[in-house]
Amino acid sequence: MTDQQVVDQAPHQLFIDGEWVDAENGATFEVRDPATGRVLCEVADGSPADGMRALEAAVAAQPEMAASTPRQRSDWLMAAYDLLHERIDDLALLMTLEMGKPLAEAKGEITYASEFLRHFAGEALRISGDYQVAPAGGARFLITRQPVGPSLLITPWNFPMAMGTRKIAPAIAAGCTSVIKPAHQTPLSMLAFVDILREVGVPVGAVNAVTAMDAGGVMEPMIRSGLARKLSFTGSTKVGKILLEQCADKVLRTSMELGGNAPFIVFDDADLDAAVEGAILAKMRNMGEACTAANRIYVHESVIEEFGDRLARKMGEMRVGPGTEEGVQVGPLIDEAAQEKVVSLVDDAVSRGASVLTGGSAPDGDGYFYLPTVLAGVPTDARMATEEIFGPVAPLTPFSTEEEALTKANDTEFGLVSYVYTTNLDRALRMAEGLESGMVGLNQGVVSNPAAPFGGVKESGLGREGGSIGIEEFLEVKYVGIALP
Ligand code: NAP
């Protein structure tokens, strides 16, 4: 299929109560290709009333969903897994067109997204309880798990499908209905996935999708309505804090996957080849637009020059261009604002004394590209030491002792992931225990895995997605006290 055929074939409407429908007022918004700035299509611009209709459909479908068997829910997820793989080429092209990432990475994301379906298809079958004798006798405890209920799911643009399946799969596995709102920049991948759920026979109203330009205006009435029981959000810490306040009103269960500021620490005893490879993965996956992206790279002073040269050579060789072109490794950033932010962060670091080892600018021409960049000697007062860069920029800072590395790494309000490269086992364990983050990559530059608990501490969030714990986010524990005199 051509690019346009792939775009035209994806749904462009709201999915409410089992039907694809226009926004009530007929409004639409544009979706653009970040590699060219060209408009790909128009998508329904849902209103607050559309959002409430979607939530009411989820509420109405909740009893049927809760009564479905674990085997049935597992089968829906596996059928969706199969269809994602059958259609992976078209879906990857669709994702690259709306989001920008190179085709190979888009395929990688769809595979990753599908693994949440397979993982939670298994977890659906393992929801368990307990039976216990009261310590003083005279009673028994029956402990069981039930679906939390209708859930609101909000996802960002950087992983347009995986951030959605990471929520929808455990919600279905647990027997929860949902309304998902994808980011306005990248609605098409999620709408295509929701259509797959329709095809595999997920009950009417069990999954609904609302796209909107005014995310806050549409979501707030749903959150405050008292009809939803849960909000699962992936996005910025700033928006996460607003949503936590709104959720307090009706005491919604919350899962918050928020921003990061990952330290990447290379000790003098590290395997430098592996550390450079790991840094490229941790930095350049998704053009640096990942919450897990290495944001601060601390390298021991005795190896920093060697490490910087090797990293700069490899990053400087990476091919930049539209993600649809064969061989491209670095696509455009999501939009003009993202490009401007990276430009200003690099300019700020350079004005404070950092030097450019490679890159350091946005290339001329269409699209929101930025060259893979390595900066040496980035001072700790540079803005990029505390702000998420969300671009292909690797800032290097030297350290001399293990204690200094740990202190610098933990000197942030974020705590999603940290990376450590060392061949010293004692040091590796000391660092893994001392780092204030929900996840640590030891001698590896990617930690995401659907079978592992993903999530952060401090202002990086609340709760975990994936792993055997991921389904717990959508389950309530109920205790039944039974008299047995
Ligand atoms: P964002 O601005 O917070 O947006 C995330 C989602 O929230 C989008 O769907 C957005 O809709 C919606 N939204 C924005 N304002 C809202 C409001 N007032 N009420 C309800 N929903 C609202 O974040 P982003 O720029 O898309 O994504 C990048 C951020 O996500 C980064 O900070 C990154 O670290 C984080 N992230 C975290 C994880 C993780 O697992 N921890 C994973 C990926 C990304 P619209 O886009 O339509 O406005």
Coordinates of C-alpha atoms and ligand atoms in Angstrom, one line a residue:
M1 CA 0.0 0.0 0.0
T2 CA 1.1 3.6 -0.6
D3 CA 1.6 6.0 2.3
Q4 CA -1.7 7.7 1.7
Q5 CA -3.6 4.4 1.4
V6 CA -2.2 3.3 4.8
V7 CA -3.4 6.6 6.3
D8 CA -6.8 6.5 4.6
Q9 CA -7.4 2.9 5.7
A10 CA -6.9 3.7 9.4
P11 CA -10.0 4.9 11.3
H12 CA -10.3 8.6 11.8
Q13 CA -13.3 8.8 14.1
L14 CA -14.2 8.2 17.7
F15 CA -15.0 4.7 18.8
I16 CA -17.9 4.8 21.2
D17 CA -20.1 1.9 22.3
G18 CA -18.9 -0.4 19.5
E19 CA -19.4 2.2 16.7
W20 CA -17.0 4.5 14.7
V21 CA -18.7 7.9 15.0
D22 CA -17.9 11.6 14.2
A23 CA -17.5 14.1 17.0
E24 CA -21.0 15.4 18.0
N25 CA -20.3 18.8 16.5
G26 CA -18.5 17.4 13.4
A27 CA -15.2 19.0 14.4
T28 CA -11.8 17.5 13.3
F29 CA -8.1 18.3 13.7
E30 CA -5.1 17.7 11.5
V31 CA -2.5 15.0 11.9
R32 CA 0.8 15.9 10.4
D33 CA 3.9 14.0 9.2
P34 CA 6.8 15.4 11.3
A35 CA 9.3 14.5 8.5
T36 CA 7.7 17.0 6.1
G37 CA 5.1 19.0 8.1
R38 CA 2.5 17.9 5.5
V39 CA -1.1 17.1 6.7
L40 CA -1.8 13.4 6.6
C41 CA -5.4 13.5 7.4
E42 CA -8.1 14.9 9.7
V43 CA -9.3 13.1 12.8
A44 CA -12.4 13.6 14.9
D45 CA -12.0 16.3 17.5
G46 CA -14.0 14.9 20.5
S47 CA -15.9 17.2 22.8
P48 CA -16.5 16.9 26.5
A49 CA -20.0 15.4 25.7
D50 CA -18.3 12.8 23.4
G51 CA -16.0 11.9 26.2
M52 CA -18.9 11.4 28.6
R53 CA -20.8 9.3 26.1
A54 CA -17.7 7.1 25.8
L55 CA -17.4 6.8 29.6
E56 CA -21.1 6.0 29.9
A57 CA -20.6 3.2 27.3
A58 CA -17.7 1.8 29.4
V59 CA -19.8 2.0 32.5
A60 CA -22.7 0.1 30.8
A61 CA -20.3 -2.6 29.5
Q62 CA -18.6 -3.1 32.8
P63 CA -20.9 -5.9 34.2
E64 CA -20.6 -7.9 31.0
M65 CA -16.8 -7.5 31.0
A66 CA -16.5 -8.4 34.7
A67 CA -18.6 -11.6 34.0
S68 CA -16.5 -12.7 31.0
T69 CA -14.3 -15.7 31.7
P70 CA -10.5 -15.3 32.1
R71 CA -10.1 -17.7 29.1
Q72 CA -12.3 -15.5 26.9
R73 CA -10.3 -12.4 27.8
S74 CA -7.1 -14.2 27.2
D75 CA -8.3 -15.4 23.8
W76 CA -9.3 -11.8 22.8
L77 CA -5.8 -10.6 23.6
M78 CA -4.1 -13.5 21.7
A79 CA -6.3 -12.9 18.7
A80 CA -5.3 -9.2 18.7
Y81 CA -1.6 -10.2 19.1
D82 CA -2.0 -12.4 15.9
L83 CA -3.6 -9.5 14.0
L84 CA -0.9 -7.0 15.0
H85 CA 1.8 -9.4 13.6
E86 CA -0.2 -10.1 10.4
R87 CA -0.5 -6.3 9.7
I88 CA 2.8 -5.2 11.1
D89 CA 4.1 -3.7 7.8
D90 CA 1.1 -1.4 7.3
L91 CA 0.9 -0.5 11.0
A92 CA 4.6 0.3 11.1
L93 CA 4.3 2.6 8.1
L94 CA 1.3 4.3 9.7
M95 CA 3.3 4.9 12.9
T96 CA 6.3 6.2 11.1
L97 CA 4.1 8.6 9.1
E98 CA 2.4 10.1 12.1
M99 CA 5.3 9.9 14.6
G100 CA 8.5 10.0 12.6
K101 CA 10.5 7.1 14.0
P102 CA 12.3 5.0 11.4
L103 CA 10.4 2.0 10.0
A104 CA 12.6 -0.5 11.8
E105 CA 11.9 1.1 15.1
A106 CA 8.2 1.3 14.4
K107 CA 8.2 -2.4 13.7
G108 CA 10.1 -2.9 16.9
E109 CA 7.5 -0.9 18.8
I110 CA 4.6 -2.9 17.3
T111 CA 6.4 -6.1 18.4
Y112 CA 6.9 -4.7 21.9
A113 CA 3.3 -3.5 22.0
S114 CA 2.1 -7.0 21.0
E115 CA 4.1 -8.6 23.8
F116 CA 1.9 -6.8 26.3
L117 CA -1.1 -8.6 24.7
R118 CA 0.7 -12.0 24.9
H119 CA 1.9 -11.3 28.4
F120 CA -1.4 -10.3 29.8
A121 CA -3.2 -13.0 28.0
G122 CA -1.3 -15.3 30.4
E123 CA -1.9 -13.1 33.4
A124 CA -5.7 -13.1 32.8
L125 CA -5.6 -16.8 33.6
R126 CA -3.6 -16.4 36.8
I127 CA -5.7 -13.9 38.8
S128 CA -5.7 -15.6 42.2
G129 CA -7.0 -15.3 45.7
D130 CA -6.3 -16.7 49.2
Y131 CA -8.0 -18.6 52.0
Q132 CA -6.8 -18.2 55.5
V133 CA -7.7 -19.2 59.1
A134 CA -8.1 -16.2 61.4
P135 CA -5.2 -16.1 63.9
A136 CA -7.6 -16.5 66.8
G137 CA -9.8 -19.0 65.0
G138 CA -13.6 -18.7 64.7
A139 CA -13.4 -17.2 61.3
R140 CA -11.9 -17.7 57.8
F141 CA -10.6 -15.0 55.4
L142 CA -11.5 -15.4 51.8
I143 CA -9.4 -13.0 49.7
T144 CA -10.4 -12.4 46.1
R145 CA -9.6 -9.9 43.3
Q146 CA -12.1 -8.1 41.2
P147 CA -11.8 -5.6 38.3
V148 CA -11.4 -2.0 39.5
G149 CA -14.1 -0.9 37.0
P150 CA -14.3 1.6 34.1
S151 CA -10.8 3.0 33.5
L152 CA -9.6 6.1 31.8
L153 CA -6.3 5.7 29.9
I154 CA -4.3 8.6 28.6
T155 CA -1.2 8.0 26.4
P156 CA 1.6 10.2 25.0
W157 CA 2.8 10.4 21.4
N158 CA 6.3 8.9 21.7
F159 CA 5.2 5.3 21.7
P160 CA 1.8 5.6 20.1
M161 CA 0.9 1.9 20.3
A162 CA 3.0 0.4 23.1
M163 CA 1.9 2.9 25.7
G164 CA -1.7 2.0 24.8
T165 CA -1.4 -1.8 24.8
R166 CA 0.6 -1.5 28.1
K167 CA -2.7 -0.2 29.6
I168 CA -5.4 -1.8 27.5
A169 CA -4.0 -5.3 27.8
P170 CA -4.0 -5.5 31.6
A171 CA -7.4 -3.7 31.7
I172 CA -9.0 -6.3 29.5
A173 CA -7.1 -9.1 31.3
A174 CA -8.5 -7.9 34.6
G175 CA -12.0 -7.5 33.2
C176 CA -12.1 -3.6 33.2
T177 CA -13.7 -1.5 30.5
S178 CA -12.0 1.6 29.3
V179 CA -11.9 4.8 27.4
I180 CA -8.5 5.6 25.9
K181 CA -7.3 9.0 24.8
P182 CA -4.2 9.0 22.6
A183 CA -2.1 12.1 22.1
H184 CA -3.4 14.5 19.4
Q185 CA -0.1 14.2 17.4
T186 CA -0.3 10.4 17.0
P187 CA -3.9 9.2 17.2
L188 CA -3.9 6.9 14.1
S189 CA -1.9 3.9 15.5
M190 CA -4.1 3.6 18.6
L191 CA -7.3 4.0 16.5
A192 CA -6.0 1.2 14.2
F193 CA -5.4 -1.0 17.3
V194 CA -8.8 -0.3 18.8
D195 CA -10.3 -1.4 15.5
I196 CA -8.4 -4.7 15.8
L197 CA -10.0 -5.2 19.3
R198 CA -13.4 -4.6 17.6
E199 CA -12.5 -7.2 15.0
V200 CA -11.5 -9.9 17.5
G201 CA -14.9 -9.5 19.3
V202 CA -14.1 -7.5 22.5
P203 CA -17.7 -6.7 23.8
V204 CA -19.4 -3.5 22.7
G205 CA -18.5 -0.7 25.0
A206 CA -15.6 -2.5 26.6
V207 CA -13.0 -0.4 24.9
N208 CA -13.8 3.2 23.7
A209 CA -11.4 5.7 22.1
V210 CA -11.7 9.5 22.1
T211 CA -9.4 11.8 20.2
A212 CA -9.4 15.5 21.0
M213 CA -7.3 18.7 20.7
D214 CA -8.5 19.9 24.1
A215 CA -7.3 17.0 26.2
G216 CA -7.9 18.7 29.5
G217 CA -11.4 20.0 28.6
V218 CA -12.5 16.5 27.5
M219 CA -10.8 14.4 30.3
E220 CA -11.6 16.5 33.4
P221 CA -15.4 16.0 33.4
M222 CA -14.8 12.3 33.0
I223 CA -12.3 12.2 35.8
R224 CA -14.6 14.2 38.1
S225 CA -17.8 12.5 37.1
G226 CA -17.5 9.7 39.6
L227 CA -18.3 7.2 36.9
A228 CA -14.7 6.1 36.3
R229 CA -12.9 4.2 39.0
K230 CA -9.3 4.5 37.7
L231 CA -7.0 6.7 35.7
S232 CA -3.9 5.3 34.1
F233 CA -1.7 8.1 32.6
T234 CA 1.6 8.1 30.8
G235 CA 3.0 11.5 30.0
S236 CA 4.7 14.5 31.5
T237 CA 5.1 15.0 35.3
K238 CA 3.5 18.5 34.8
V239 CA 0.2 17.0 33.5
G240 CA 0.4 14.0 35.8
K241 CA 0.3 16.4 38.8
I242 CA -2.8 18.2 37.5
L243 CA -4.5 14.8 36.9
L244 CA -3.6 13.6 40.4
E245 CA -5.4 16.6 41.9
Q246 CA -8.4 16.0 39.7
C247 CA -8.5 12.3 40.7
A248 CA -8.5 13.2 44.4
D249 CA -12.0 14.6 44.0
K250 CA -13.6 11.1 43.6
V251 CA -10.6 9.2 45.0
L252 CA -9.8 7.4 41.7
R253 CA -7.1 4.6 41.7
T254 CA -4.2 6.1 39.7
S255 CA -1.2 4.7 37.8
M256 CA 1.2 7.5 36.8
E257 CA 4.1 6.8 34.3
L258 CA 5.7 10.3 34.2
G259 CA 8.9 12.0 33.1
G260 CA 12.5 10.9 33.5
N261 CA 16.0 12.3 33.7
A262 CA 18.0 9.1 33.5
P263 CA 21.6 9.1 34.6
F264 CA 24.0 6.9 32.5
I265 CA 27.2 6.1 34.5
V266 CA 30.3 4.7 33.0
F267 CA 33.0 3.6 35.4
D268 CA 36.7 3.3 34.6
D269 CA 36.5 -0.5 34.8
A270 CA 33.6 -0.7 32.3
D271 CA 33.8 -2.5 28.9
L272 CA 34.0 0.7 26.9
D273 CA 32.7 -0.9 23.6
A274 CA 29.6 -2.2 25.5
A275 CA 29.2 1.2 27.2
V276 CA 29.3 3.1 23.9
E277 CA 26.8 0.7 22.4
G278 CA 24.6 0.9 25.5
A279 CA 24.7 4.7 25.4
I280 CA 23.6 4.8 21.8
L281 CA 20.7 2.6 22.6
A282 CA 19.7 4.5 25.8
K283 CA 20.1 7.8 24.0
M284 CA 19.1 7.3 20.4
R285 CA 16.1 4.9 20.6
N286 CA 13.1 6.9 19.4
M287 CA 15.5 9.9 18.5
G288 CA 15.9 10.4 22.2
E289 CA 12.2 11.0 22.7
A290 CA 11.8 8.4 25.4
C291 CA 11.1 8.7 29.1
T292 CA 13.9 6.2 29.6
A293 CA 16.4 8.1 27.5
A294 CA 19.9 8.7 29.0
N295 CA 19.6 12.4 29.9
R296 CA 22.9 12.8 31.8
I297 CA 25.9 10.8 31.0
Y298 CA 28.5 10.7 33.8
V299 CA 31.8 9.2 32.7
H300 CA 34.9 8.5 34.9
E301 CA 37.5 11.3 34.3
S302 CA 40.1 8.7 33.2
V303 CA 38.0 7.4 30.3
I304 CA 35.8 10.3 29.4
E305 CA 37.9 11.5 26.5
E306 CA 38.1 8.0 24.9
F307 CA 34.4 7.4 25.5
G308 CA 33.4 10.8 24.1
D309 CA 35.5 10.3 20.9
R310 CA 34.0 6.9 20.3
L311 CA 30.4 8.0 21.0
A312 CA 30.8 11.1 18.9
R313 CA 32.2 9.1 15.9
K314 CA 29.3 6.6 16.1
M315 CA 26.6 9.1 16.6
G316 CA 28.0 11.4 13.9
E317 CA 27.8 8.5 11.4
M318 CA 24.1 7.9 12.0
R319 CA 21.9 8.5 9.0
V320 CA 19.3 11.3 9.6
G321 CA 16.1 11.5 7.4
P322 CA 12.5 10.6 7.0
G323 CA 11.8 7.4 8.8
T324 CA 10.2 5.9 5.7
E325 CA 13.5 6.0 3.8
E326 CA 15.6 2.8 3.8
G327 CA 18.6 2.9 6.1
V328 CA 17.5 6.0 8.0
Q329 CA 18.4 5.6 11.8
V330 CA 17.3 9.0 13.1
G331 CA 13.9 10.4 12.2
P332 CA 12.5 13.9 12.9
L333 CA 11.4 15.1 16.3
I334 CA 7.6 15.2 16.9
D335 CA 7.0 18.8 16.1
E336 CA 8.4 22.3 15.8
A337 CA 8.1 23.0 19.5
A338 CA 10.1 19.8 20.3
Q339 CA 12.8 20.9 17.8
E340 CA 13.0 24.4 19.3
K341 CA 13.3 23.0 22.8
V342 CA 16.3 20.9 21.8
V343 CA 17.9 23.9 20.0
S344 CA 17.5 26.1 23.1
L345 CA 18.8 23.4 25.5
V346 CA 22.0 22.8 23.4
D347 CA 22.5 26.6 23.0
D348 CA 22.1 27.0 26.7
A349 CA 24.7 24.3 27.5
V350 CA 27.2 25.7 25.0
S351 CA 26.8 29.2 26.4
R352 CA 27.7 27.8 29.8
G353 CA 30.9 26.2 28.5
A354 CA 30.0 22.8 27.0
S355 CA 31.8 21.9 23.8
V356 CA 30.2 20.2 20.7
L357 CA 31.9 16.9 19.8
T358 CA 29.4 16.2 17.0
G359 CA 26.2 17.7 15.7
G360 CA 24.9 20.7 17.7
S361 CA 22.3 22.0 15.2
A362 CA 19.1 21.4 13.3
P363 CA 19.8 20.7 9.6
D364 CA 18.2 23.0 7.0
G365 CA 15.1 21.9 5.1
D366 CA 11.7 20.5 5.8
G367 CA 10.7 18.6 8.9
Y368 CA 11.7 18.8 12.5
F369 CA 15.1 17.2 12.5
Y370 CA 18.0 17.6 14.9
L371 CA 21.5 16.2 14.3
P372 CA 22.8 13.5 16.7
T373 CA 24.8 15.5 19.1
V374 CA 27.5 14.8 21.7
L375 CA 28.4 17.6 24.2
A376 CA 31.5 17.4 26.4
G377 CA 32.0 19.2 29.7
V378 CA 28.3 20.0 30.3
P379 CA 28.1 21.9 33.6
T380 CA 25.6 20.8 36.3
D381 CA 23.9 24.2 36.1
A382 CA 23.0 23.7 32.4
R383 CA 19.2 23.4 31.8
M384 CA 19.6 19.9 30.3
A385 CA 21.0 18.6 33.6
T386 CA 17.6 19.0 35.1
E387 CA 15.2 19.1 32.2
E388 CA 14.2 16.1 29.9
I389 CA 16.0 16.8 26.6
F390 CA 13.7 14.5 24.5
G391 CA 16.1 14.7 21.6
P392 CA 19.2 13.1 20.2
V393 CA 21.6 14.9 22.4
A394 CA 24.2 13.2 24.7
P395 CA 25.6 15.5 27.4
L396 CA 28.9 14.2 29.0
T397 CA 30.0 15.2 32.5
P398 CA 33.1 13.8 34.3
F399 CA 33.2 12.3 37.8
S400 CA 36.1 11.0 39.9
T401 CA 34.6 8.8 42.7
E402 CA 31.8 6.3 43.0
E403 CA 30.3 8.4 45.7
E404 CA 30.3 11.5 43.5
A405 CA 28.7 9.5 40.7
L406 CA 25.9 8.3 42.9
T407 CA 25.3 11.7 44.5
K408 CA 25.1 13.4 41.0
A409 CA 22.8 10.7 39.6
N410 CA 20.4 11.0 42.5
D411 CA 20.4 14.8 42.4
T412 CA 17.1 15.0 40.6
E413 CA 13.4 15.0 41.5
F414 CA 12.9 12.2 38.9
G415 CA 13.5 8.5 39.4
L416 CA 12.5 6.4 36.5
V417 CA 15.6 4.6 35.3
S418 CA 19.4 4.7 35.8
Y419 CA 22.1 2.9 33.8
V420 CA 25.4 1.7 35.2
Y421 CA 28.4 0.3 33.3
T422 CA 31.0 -1.5 35.4
T423 CA 32.6 -4.9 35.5
N424 CA 33.0 -4.8 39.3
L425 CA 30.2 -6.8 40.9
D426 CA 30.4 -5.2 44.3
R427 CA 30.2 -1.8 42.8
A428 CA 27.4 -2.9 40.5
L429 CA 25.3 -4.0 43.5
R430 CA 26.1 -0.9 45.6
M431 CA 25.0 1.3 42.7
A432 CA 21.9 -0.7 41.9
E433 CA 20.8 -0.4 45.6
G434 CA 21.8 3.2 46.0
L435 CA 20.3 4.6 42.8
E436 CA 16.9 6.3 43.5
S437 CA 15.0 5.0 40.5
G438 CA 12.4 2.4 39.8
M439 CA 14.6 0.6 37.3
V440 CA 18.3 0.1 36.8
G441 CA 20.0 -1.1 33.6
L442 CA 23.3 -2.9 34.6
N443 CA 25.5 -3.1 31.6
Q444 CA 22.5 -2.7 29.4
G445 CA 21.0 0.3 27.7
V446 CA 17.4 -0.8 27.4
V447 CA 15.3 -2.1 30.3
S448 CA 11.8 -2.1 28.9
N449 CA 10.3 -5.6 28.8
P450 CA 6.6 -6.4 29.0
A451 CA 7.4 -9.2 31.5
A452 CA 9.2 -6.9 33.9
P453 CA 7.7 -4.2 36.2
F454 CA 8.2 -0.8 34.5
G455 CA 7.8 2.4 36.5
G456 CA 9.4 5.1 38.5
V457 CA 9.8 6.6 42.0
K458 CA 9.9 10.2 43.2
E459 CA 8.3 12.5 40.5
S460 CA 8.5 9.8 37.8
G461 CA 5.3 8.2 38.9
L462 CA 3.2 5.8 40.9
G463 CA 2.5 2.2 40.2
R464 CA 4.0 -0.3 37.7
E465 CA 3.1 -1.5 34.2
G466 CA 4.0 -4.9 32.8
G467 CA 5.3 -7.9 34.8
S468 CA 3.0 -9.9 37.0
I469 CA 2.4 -6.8 39.0
G470 CA 0.9 -4.9 36.0
I471 CA -2.5 -6.5 36.3
E472 CA -2.8 -5.6 39.9
E473 CA -3.2 -2.0 38.9
F474 CA -6.6 -3.0 37.4
L475 CA -7.7 -5.2 40.3
E476 CA -9.2 -4.5 43.7
V477 CA -8.6 -6.9 46.6
K478 CA -11.8 -7.9 48.3
Y479 CA -11.7 -9.7 51.7
V480 CA -14.7 -11.7 52.8
G481 CA -14.7 -12.5 56.5
I482 CA -16.5 -15.8 57.1
A483 CA -17.8 -16.8 60.5
L484 CA -16.9 -20.4 61.4
P485 CA -17.7 -20.9 65.1
Ligands
NAP1 P1 1.9 15.3 28.0 O1 1.9 16.6 27.4 O2 1.9 15.1 29.4 O3 0.8 14.5 27.2 C1 0.5 13.1 27.5 C2 -1.0 12.9 27.3 O4 -1.8 13.6 28.2 C3 -1.5 13.2 25.9 O5 -2.4 12.3 25.5 C4 -2.1 14.6 26.1 O6 -3.0 14.9 25.1 C5 -2.7 14.4 27.4 N1 -2.9 15.7 28.2 C6 -2.3 16.8 28.1 N2 -2.8 17.7 29.0 C7 -3.8 17.1 29.6 C8 -4.7 17.5 30.6 N3 -4.7 18.7 31.1 N4 -5.7 16.6 31.0 C9 -5.7 15.4 30.5 N5 -4.8 14.9 29.5 C10 -3.9 15.8 29.1 O7 3.2 14.5 27.5 P2 3.8 14.2 26.1 O8 4.6 15.4 25.7 O9 2.8 13.8 25.1 O10 4.8 13.0 26.3 C11 6.1 13.1 26.7 C12 6.2 12.9 28.3 O11 5.7 11.6 28.6 C13 7.6 12.9 28.7 O12 7.7 13.6 29.9 C14 7.9 11.5 28.9 O13 9.0 11.2 29.9 C15 6.6 10.9 29.4 N6 6.6 9.5 29.2 C16 6.7 8.7 30.3 C17 6.7 7.3 30.1 C18 6.7 6.4 31.3 O14 6.4 5.2 31.2 N7 7.1 6.9 32.5 C19 6.6 6.7 28.9 C20 6.5 7.6 27.8 C21 6.5 9.0 28.0 P3 -2.7 15.9 23.9 O15 -1.4 15.5 23.4 O16 -3.8 15.6 22.9 O17 -2.7 17.2 24.4

